[in-house]
Short mmCIF file of C-alpha atoms in Angstrom, two decimals:
data_model
loop_
_atom_site.label_atom_id
_atom_site.label_comp_id
_atom_site.label_asym_id
_atom_site.label_seq_id
_atom_site.Cartn_x
_atom_site.Cartn_y
_atom_site.Cartn_z
CA MET K 16 84.27 225.51 267.51
CA ALA K 17 83.71 228.49 269.65
CA GLY K 18 84.52 231.29 267.18
CA GLY K 19 81.45 232.74 265.87
CA GLY K 20 82.88 233.97 262.57
CA GLU K 21 84.65 230.75 261.64
CA LEU K 22 81.61 228.70 262.42
CA GLY K 23 79.58 230.37 259.67
CA GLY K 24 82.14 229.91 256.99
CA GLY K 25 82.79 226.18 258.01
CA GLY K 26 79.16 225.45 257.85
CA ARG K 27 78.78 226.68 254.33
CA GLN K 28 81.62 224.55 253.23
CA LYS K 29 80.18 221.46 254.84
CA ARG K 30 76.82 222.03 253.43
CA GLY K 31 77.32 220.06 250.35
CA LYS K 32 78.98 216.97 251.94
CA HIS K 33 76.75 216.56 254.97
CA SER K 34 73.38 217.94 254.18
CA LYS K 35 71.94 216.33 257.24
CA ARG K 36 73.49 218.91 259.54
CA LYS K 37 71.36 221.76 258.03
CA THR K 38 68.28 220.62 259.74
CA LYS K 39 69.84 220.43 263.20
CA LYS K 40 68.72 223.52 265.08
CA ARG K 41 70.02 224.45 268.59
CA VAL K 42 66.57 224.69 270.24
CA GLY K 43 66.06 224.56 273.97
CA PHE K 44 69.72 224.19 274.94
CA ARG K 45 70.40 224.20 278.66
CA ILE K 46 73.10 225.81 280.75
CA ASP K 47 74.01 224.24 284.06
CA MET K 48 73.02 227.01 286.48
CA THR K 49 74.16 225.31 289.66
CA PRO K 50 77.43 227.14 290.22
CA LEU K 51 75.62 230.44 289.51
CA VAL K 52 72.92 229.50 292.08
CA ASP K 53 75.59 228.50 294.56
CA ILE K 54 77.50 231.77 294.41
CA THR K 55 74.26 233.78 294.46
CA PHE K 56 72.96 232.07 297.57
CA LEU K 57 76.39 232.61 299.25
CA LEU K 58 76.21 236.28 298.49
CA LEU K 59 72.62 236.51 299.49
CA THR K 60 73.17 234.86 302.86
CA PHE K 61 76.18 237.09 303.47
CA PHE K 62 74.31 240.31 302.86
CA MET K 63 71.39 239.06 304.78
CA PHE K 64 73.49 238.57 307.86
CA VAL K 65 75.44 241.84 307.42
CA THR K 66 72.45 244.05 306.92
CA THR K 67 70.64 245.53 309.93
CA LEU K 68 67.08 246.36 309.31
CA THR K 69 66.48 247.91 312.74
CA THR K 70 67.43 251.56 312.46
CA PRO K 71 67.25 253.48 315.80
CA GLN K 72 64.29 255.61 316.20
CA ILE K 73 63.87 259.03 317.93
CA MET K 74 61.68 260.36 320.65
CA ASP K 75 60.94 264.02 320.58
CA MET K 76 61.90 266.01 323.66
CA ALA K 77 61.59 269.71 324.57
CA VAL K 78 63.13 271.81 327.24
CA PRO K 79 61.59 275.09 328.35
CA PRO K 80 63.48 278.13 327.18
CA GLU K 81 65.51 280.19 329.74
CA THR K 82 62.93 282.58 331.01
CA GLU K 83 61.47 283.44 334.31
CA ASP K 84 59.55 280.79 336.13
CA VAL K 85 55.91 280.77 335.12
CA GLU K 86 53.36 280.68 337.82
CA VAL K 87 50.81 277.85 337.54
CA ALA K 88 47.96 276.89 339.57
CA GLU K 89 48.84 273.89 341.64
CA SER K 90 45.54 272.25 341.15
CA LYS K 91 46.39 271.71 337.43
CA LEU K 92 49.64 269.85 338.15
CA PHE K 93 50.05 266.19 337.71
CA THR K 94 53.38 265.44 339.25
CA ILE K 95 55.29 262.14 338.66
CA ARG K 96 58.29 261.58 340.91
CA VAL K 97 60.83 258.93 340.43
CA ARG K 98 62.95 257.94 343.48
CA GLY K 99 66.57 256.91 343.37
CA ASP K 100 65.60 253.21 343.53
CA GLY K 101 63.40 253.57 340.47
CA LYS K 102 60.04 253.61 342.35
CA ILE K 103 57.43 255.95 340.78
CA PHE K 104 55.09 258.19 342.68
CA TYR K 105 52.38 260.38 341.39
CA ASN K 106 50.12 263.00 342.74
CA GLN K 107 47.58 265.61 341.46
CA ALA K 108 47.40 268.98 342.86
CA LYS K 109 48.07 268.91 346.60
CA ASP K 110 47.25 265.22 347.11
CA ALA K 111 49.70 263.03 348.96
CA PRO K 112 52.12 261.17 346.59
CA GLN K 113 51.02 257.64 345.89
CA PRO K 114 53.28 254.82 344.58
CA ILE K 115 52.40 253.58 341.10
CA ILE K 116 53.79 250.90 338.92
CA LEU K 117 55.03 251.61 335.38
CA LYS K 118 52.20 249.64 333.85
CA ASP K 119 49.46 251.63 335.46
CA LEU K 120 51.05 255.00 334.60
CA ARG K 121 49.48 255.08 331.15
CA ASN K 122 45.89 254.69 332.43
CA GLN K 123 46.48 257.14 335.14
CA SER K 124 47.75 259.71 332.77
CA ILE K 125 44.75 259.23 330.46
CA LYS K 126 42.41 259.47 333.36
CA SER K 127 43.96 262.55 334.76
CA ASN K 128 44.27 264.25 331.44
CA LEU K 129 40.72 263.61 330.45
CA ASP K 130 39.38 265.09 333.75
CA LEU K 131 41.00 268.41 333.09
CA LYS K 132 41.17 268.26 329.29
CA ASN K 133 43.99 270.45 328.03
CA GLU K 134 44.41 272.21 331.32
CA LEU K 135 46.54 269.57 333.02
CA ILE K 136 50.35 270.09 333.18
CA THR K 137 52.40 266.91 333.61
CA VAL K 138 55.60 267.43 335.49
CA LEU K 139 58.17 264.72 335.60
CA LYS K 140 60.79 264.86 338.41
CA ILE K 141 63.52 262.32 338.32
CA ASP K 142 66.28 261.57 340.83
CA ASP K 143 69.81 261.77 339.57
CA ASN K 144 70.53 258.16 340.37
CA VAL K 145 67.70 256.73 338.32
CA ASN K 146 68.73 254.56 335.25
CA TYR K 147 68.14 256.27 331.93
CA GLU K 148 66.18 253.15 330.86
CA THR K 149 63.56 253.81 333.50
CA VAL K 150 63.28 257.39 332.33
CA VAL K 151 62.70 256.33 328.69
CA ASN K 152 60.15 253.76 329.84
CA ILE K 153 58.18 256.43 331.70
CA LEU K 154 58.36 258.80 328.77
CA ASP K 155 57.23 256.06 326.47
CA GLU K 156 54.23 255.26 328.62
CA LEU K 157 53.25 259.02 328.66
CA ASN K 158 53.72 259.11 324.87
CA LEU K 159 51.45 256.14 324.49
CA ALA K 160 48.85 257.63 326.73
CA GLU K 161 48.99 260.72 324.46
CA ILE K 162 47.41 258.71 321.67
CA LYS K 163 44.35 257.80 323.61
CA ILE K 164 43.97 261.34 325.00
CA THR K 165 44.20 262.94 321.56
CA GLN K 166 41.59 260.37 320.24
CA ALA K 167 39.24 261.07 323.12
CA LEU K 168 39.61 264.94 322.69
CA GLN K 169 39.09 264.81 319.02
CA ALA K 170 35.73 262.96 319.66
CA GLU K 171 34.80 266.10 321.56
CA LYS K 172 36.12 268.32 318.72
CA LEU K 173 39.05 269.49 320.81
CA ASN K 174 42.71 269.86 319.75
CA ARG K 175 45.24 268.36 322.05
CA GLU K 176 47.89 270.76 323.46
CA ARG K 177 50.24 268.81 325.40
CA LYS K 178 51.68 270.43 328.53
CA PHE K 179 54.63 268.42 329.66
CA THR K 180 57.93 269.28 331.27
CA ILE K 181 60.78 267.65 333.15
CA ALA K 182 61.74 269.46 336.23
CA PRO K 183 64.51 268.96 338.75
CA LEU K 184 63.77 266.87 341.82
CA THR K 185 64.20 269.18 344.73
CA ASP K 186 65.03 268.33 348.28
CA ILE K 187 61.51 269.03 349.30
CA ASP K 188 60.38 266.55 346.63
CA LYS K 189 62.69 263.99 347.95
CA GLU K 190 61.49 264.35 351.49
CA GLU K 191 57.84 263.89 350.46
CA ILE K 192 58.56 260.49 348.96
CA ILE K 193 61.36 259.19 351.13
CA GLY K 194 59.29 257.11 353.49
CA LEU K 195 56.84 255.71 351.02
CA MET R 14 55.50 192.62 290.09
CA PRO R 15 54.25 193.89 286.80
CA LYS R 16 55.38 197.41 287.13
CA VAL R 17 58.99 197.92 286.34
CA LYS R 18 60.48 200.92 288.10
CA MET R 19 61.71 203.47 285.66
CA LYS R 20 64.98 204.91 286.72
CA ARG R 21 64.91 208.76 286.49
CA THR R 22 68.42 209.37 285.52
CA GLY R 23 69.77 212.88 284.70
CA PHE R 24 66.56 214.74 285.15
CA VAL R 25 66.80 218.52 284.91
CA ILE R 26 65.07 221.20 286.95
CA ASP R 27 64.43 224.52 285.39
CA MET R 28 66.30 226.88 287.82
CA THR R 29 65.55 230.14 286.09
CA PRO R 30 62.74 231.28 288.46
CA LEU R 31 64.85 230.44 291.41
CA VAL R 32 67.82 232.42 290.08
CA ASP R 33 65.39 235.21 289.26
CA ILE R 34 64.11 235.55 292.85
CA THR R 35 67.59 234.98 294.30
CA PHE R 36 69.05 237.71 292.34
CA LEU R 37 66.21 240.04 293.27
CA LEU R 38 66.75 239.38 296.98
CA LEU R 39 70.51 239.72 296.55
CA THR R 40 70.26 243.12 294.92
CA PHE R 41 67.83 244.21 297.59
CA PHE R 42 70.13 243.22 300.45
CA MET R 43 73.15 244.70 298.68
CA PHE R 44 71.53 248.02 298.36
CA THR R 45 70.22 248.14 301.86
CA ALA R 46 73.41 246.90 303.48
CA LYS R 47 75.24 249.56 305.36
CA PHE R 48 78.67 249.08 306.48
CA LYS R 49 80.41 250.41 309.50
CA SER R 50 81.66 253.92 309.04
CA ASP R 51 85.03 255.19 310.26
CA ALA R 52 83.41 256.75 313.22
CA ASP R 53 81.98 253.34 314.30
CA ASN R 54 85.32 251.74 313.92
CA GLU R 55 87.03 254.38 316.00
CA GLN R 56 84.84 254.08 319.01
CA LYS R 57 85.57 251.50 321.70
CA PHE R 58 82.03 251.37 323.17
CA GLN R 59 78.73 250.03 322.12
CA ILE R 60 75.59 251.77 323.16
CA LYS R 61 72.82 249.71 324.54
CA ARG R 62 69.85 251.83 323.78
CA PRO R 63 66.81 251.82 325.83
CA LYS R 64 63.71 250.35 324.18
CA SER R 65 60.48 252.16 323.40
CA ALA R 66 57.33 251.41 321.53
CA ALA R 67 57.45 251.35 317.81
CA ASP R 68 57.36 254.83 316.37
CA THR R 69 57.56 255.98 312.80
CA SER R 70 60.25 258.67 313.31
CA LYS R 71 63.70 257.36 312.44
CA LEU R 72 67.02 258.84 313.28
CA PRO R 73 68.06 260.87 310.33
CA GLU R 74 71.36 260.00 308.66
CA LYS R 75 72.46 263.53 307.90
CA ASP R 76 72.03 267.02 309.43
CA VAL R 77 72.10 265.67 312.92
CA ALA R 78 74.37 266.40 315.90
CA VAL R 79 74.68 263.38 318.19
CA ILE R 80 75.60 263.55 321.84
CA LYS R 81 76.45 259.95 322.84
CA ILE R 82 76.60 259.08 326.41
CA ALA R 83 78.41 255.77 326.73
CA LEU R 84 80.14 253.48 329.12
CA ASP R 85 83.57 252.60 327.96
CA SER R 86 83.87 248.91 327.51
CA THR R 87 87.27 248.78 329.20
CA LYS R 88 86.10 250.41 332.44
CA VAL R 89 82.46 250.07 333.38
CA ALA R 90 82.41 253.13 335.67
CA ASP R 91 83.92 255.32 332.96
CA THR R 92 81.03 257.27 331.42
CA ALA R 93 81.68 260.11 328.96
CA TYR R 94 80.06 262.26 326.39
CA TYR R 95 80.89 261.70 322.74
CA TYR R 96 80.01 264.58 320.42
CA SER R 97 79.75 264.37 316.71
CA VAL R 98 78.07 266.03 313.70
CA SER R 99 76.99 263.96 310.80
CA ASN R 100 77.86 266.41 308.04
CA PRO R 101 81.70 266.26 307.46
CA GLU R 102 82.00 269.89 306.23
CA LEU R 103 80.05 271.29 309.14
CA TRP R 104 81.95 269.02 311.61
CA ASN R 105 85.27 270.51 310.38
CA LEU R 106 83.83 273.99 310.78
CA VAL R 107 82.71 273.23 314.28
CA LYS R 108 86.08 271.99 315.27
CA GLU R 109 87.81 275.10 314.01
CA ASP R 110 85.38 277.42 315.81
CA PRO R 111 87.35 280.05 317.69
CA SER R 112 85.33 279.70 320.89
CA LEU R 113 86.69 276.12 321.29
CA SER R 114 90.32 276.95 320.84
CA GLU R 115 91.06 277.22 324.49
CA TRP R 116 90.67 273.52 325.21
CA LEU R 117 90.43 271.92 321.95
CA THR R 118 94.09 271.81 321.18
CA PRO R 119 95.55 270.38 317.97
CA ALA R 120 96.72 267.26 319.93
CA ARG R 121 93.18 266.66 321.11
CA LYS R 122 91.75 267.35 317.58
CA GLU R 123 94.17 264.75 316.31
CA LEU R 124 92.79 262.18 318.83
CA SER R 125 89.24 262.97 318.06
CA LYS R 126 88.69 262.89 314.28
CA SER R 127 85.06 261.81 314.07
CA GLN R 128 83.91 262.48 317.64
CA ILE R 129 85.07 264.56 320.63
CA LYS R 130 85.21 262.75 323.95
CA THR R 131 84.60 264.93 326.97
CA ILE R 132 83.52 264.53 330.48
CA LYS R 133 83.07 268.23 331.18
CA VAL R 134 79.60 269.74 330.85
CA ASP R 135 80.90 273.19 329.97
CA GLU R 136 82.98 271.70 327.07
CA LEU R 137 79.88 270.02 325.79
CA GLU R 138 77.98 273.33 326.07
CA ALA R 139 80.70 275.11 324.14
CA LEU R 140 80.42 272.40 321.44
CA VAL R 141 76.63 272.61 321.18
CA LYS R 142 76.87 276.52 321.01
CA ALA R 143 79.61 276.38 318.37
CA THR R 144 77.56 273.98 316.28
CA ARG R 145 74.53 276.18 316.31
CA THR R 146 76.47 279.33 315.25
CA GLN R 147 78.44 277.31 312.55
CA SER R 148 75.32 275.69 311.32
CA LYS R 149 73.65 279.02 310.77
CA ALA R 150 76.76 280.37 308.91
CA PHE R 151 76.85 277.11 306.96
CA ASN R 152 73.28 277.54 305.83
CA ALA R 153 73.82 281.20 304.97
CA MET R 154 76.48 280.11 302.50
CA LYS R 155 74.12 277.87 300.64
CA LYS R 156 72.43 279.63 297.72
CA SER R 157 69.16 277.74 297.39
CA LYS R 158 66.73 277.17 300.02
CA ALA R 159 66.60 273.43 299.20
CA GLU R 160 70.17 272.98 300.17
CA GLN R 161 69.62 274.44 303.56
CA ALA R 162 68.76 272.06 306.30
CA SER R 163 68.09 272.63 309.95
CA LEU R 164 70.28 270.65 312.25
CA LYS R 165 68.74 268.28 314.70
CA PHE R 166 70.17 267.29 318.02
CA ALA R 167 69.93 263.77 319.32
CA VAL R 168 70.95 262.27 322.62
CA ASP R 169 72.05 258.74 322.24
CA ALA R 170 72.63 257.39 325.69
CA ASP R 171 73.29 253.94 327.02
CA ARG R 172 70.36 252.66 329.08
CA ARG R 173 72.49 251.98 332.07
CA VAL R 174 73.69 255.53 332.55
CA ARG R 175 72.47 257.57 335.53
CA PHE R 176 69.83 260.26 334.82
CA LYS R 177 72.32 262.92 336.09
CA TRP R 178 74.04 262.64 332.75
CA ILE R 179 70.84 263.26 330.87
CA ALA R 180 69.73 266.08 333.12
CA ASP R 181 73.06 267.82 332.46
CA VAL R 182 72.53 267.54 328.74
CA MET R 183 69.12 268.93 329.02
CA GLU R 184 70.47 271.88 330.95
CA VAL R 185 73.05 272.34 328.33
CA MET R 186 70.35 272.36 325.70
CA ARG R 187 68.37 274.91 327.56
CA ARG R 188 71.21 277.18 328.00
CA SER R 189 72.14 276.94 324.31
CA ARG R 190 68.55 277.77 323.43
CA GLN R 191 68.21 274.51 321.59
CA THR R 192 64.75 273.59 323.12
CA GLN R 193 64.06 270.86 320.70
CA PHE R 194 66.01 267.66 320.64
CA ASN R 195 65.55 263.90 320.47
CA PHE R 196 66.29 260.82 322.46
CA VAL R 197 67.53 257.96 320.43
CA THR R 198 65.90 254.63 321.30
CA ASP R 199 65.59 251.14 319.88
CA LYS R 200 62.27 249.63 318.65
CA GLU R 201 60.73 247.28 321.18
CA GLN R 202 60.51 243.71 319.63
#
């Protein structure tokens, strides 16, 4: 009795004989949804496992254009040097390099930058043998420091102009931090 | 015992709200699911990206030239550059660039459909320069401004590679006058 057209005709014929059927209405009929739910859950779990919500993110980087070297005052330099074994050293102006751990680098950068406002130039010098992971960690710390510096400068109605560069680690640099 | 336990035989739960929410989730995950592209299938390596603090800038899916620096899974010491451009049309133009014809032989092109593997820095530099010139020409062909897009450069390196590889790429960027580029990282959990 699945055919829609036939059902109508058949019903009319039977009306006279079985008048009781007329009152029977199909209200609140139920479909067994279990197979539907089964298959939907299966697909749902499949797509949940397949999908990757963590898309890679990007970190901005800039290299100075190929021009002649610019003379800068040494007193405004904040140098961070990374030795081949991953140890970090920092010094400001002509001070002797001091070892620093990664965790303290953020606070040191904030402190040094706020002393000289926008004048300070951060120079990062990295040994060729350092792992890329260490480099990104340092860049990340410096980027995080930037948030605090910008906030502090905005309180003084100043715009932050970041001066940052990555420079090659020369032999002179290496000698300065070799014994530390 | 006065109370006679009534047996609840054949009771029915209305599953409609359950089905509603399940379908909603299903469609959401179906639309967000991204499957591996041909380029991902072709490569033998997997890049373990360095982790950085959560940022809002995501790696764009198109108009980006990616320099991957990866360790081949078969040999740990075997590090190489893998160069690719996300737009297929532009990528084909780059590969046909006359400046590359010296070393990018048809045999090598056949080997590297989606990305070019190289260990030579000057080959990488030629690729970056060719991409920049082709990108400009490609944009000039487009009629409307809306269709034009500036190509971004991204360095997607494994966290275990030596900084020397990165420093070389930065030098390449500097010489190609591409002073802005990006490092690809993963979000710190």
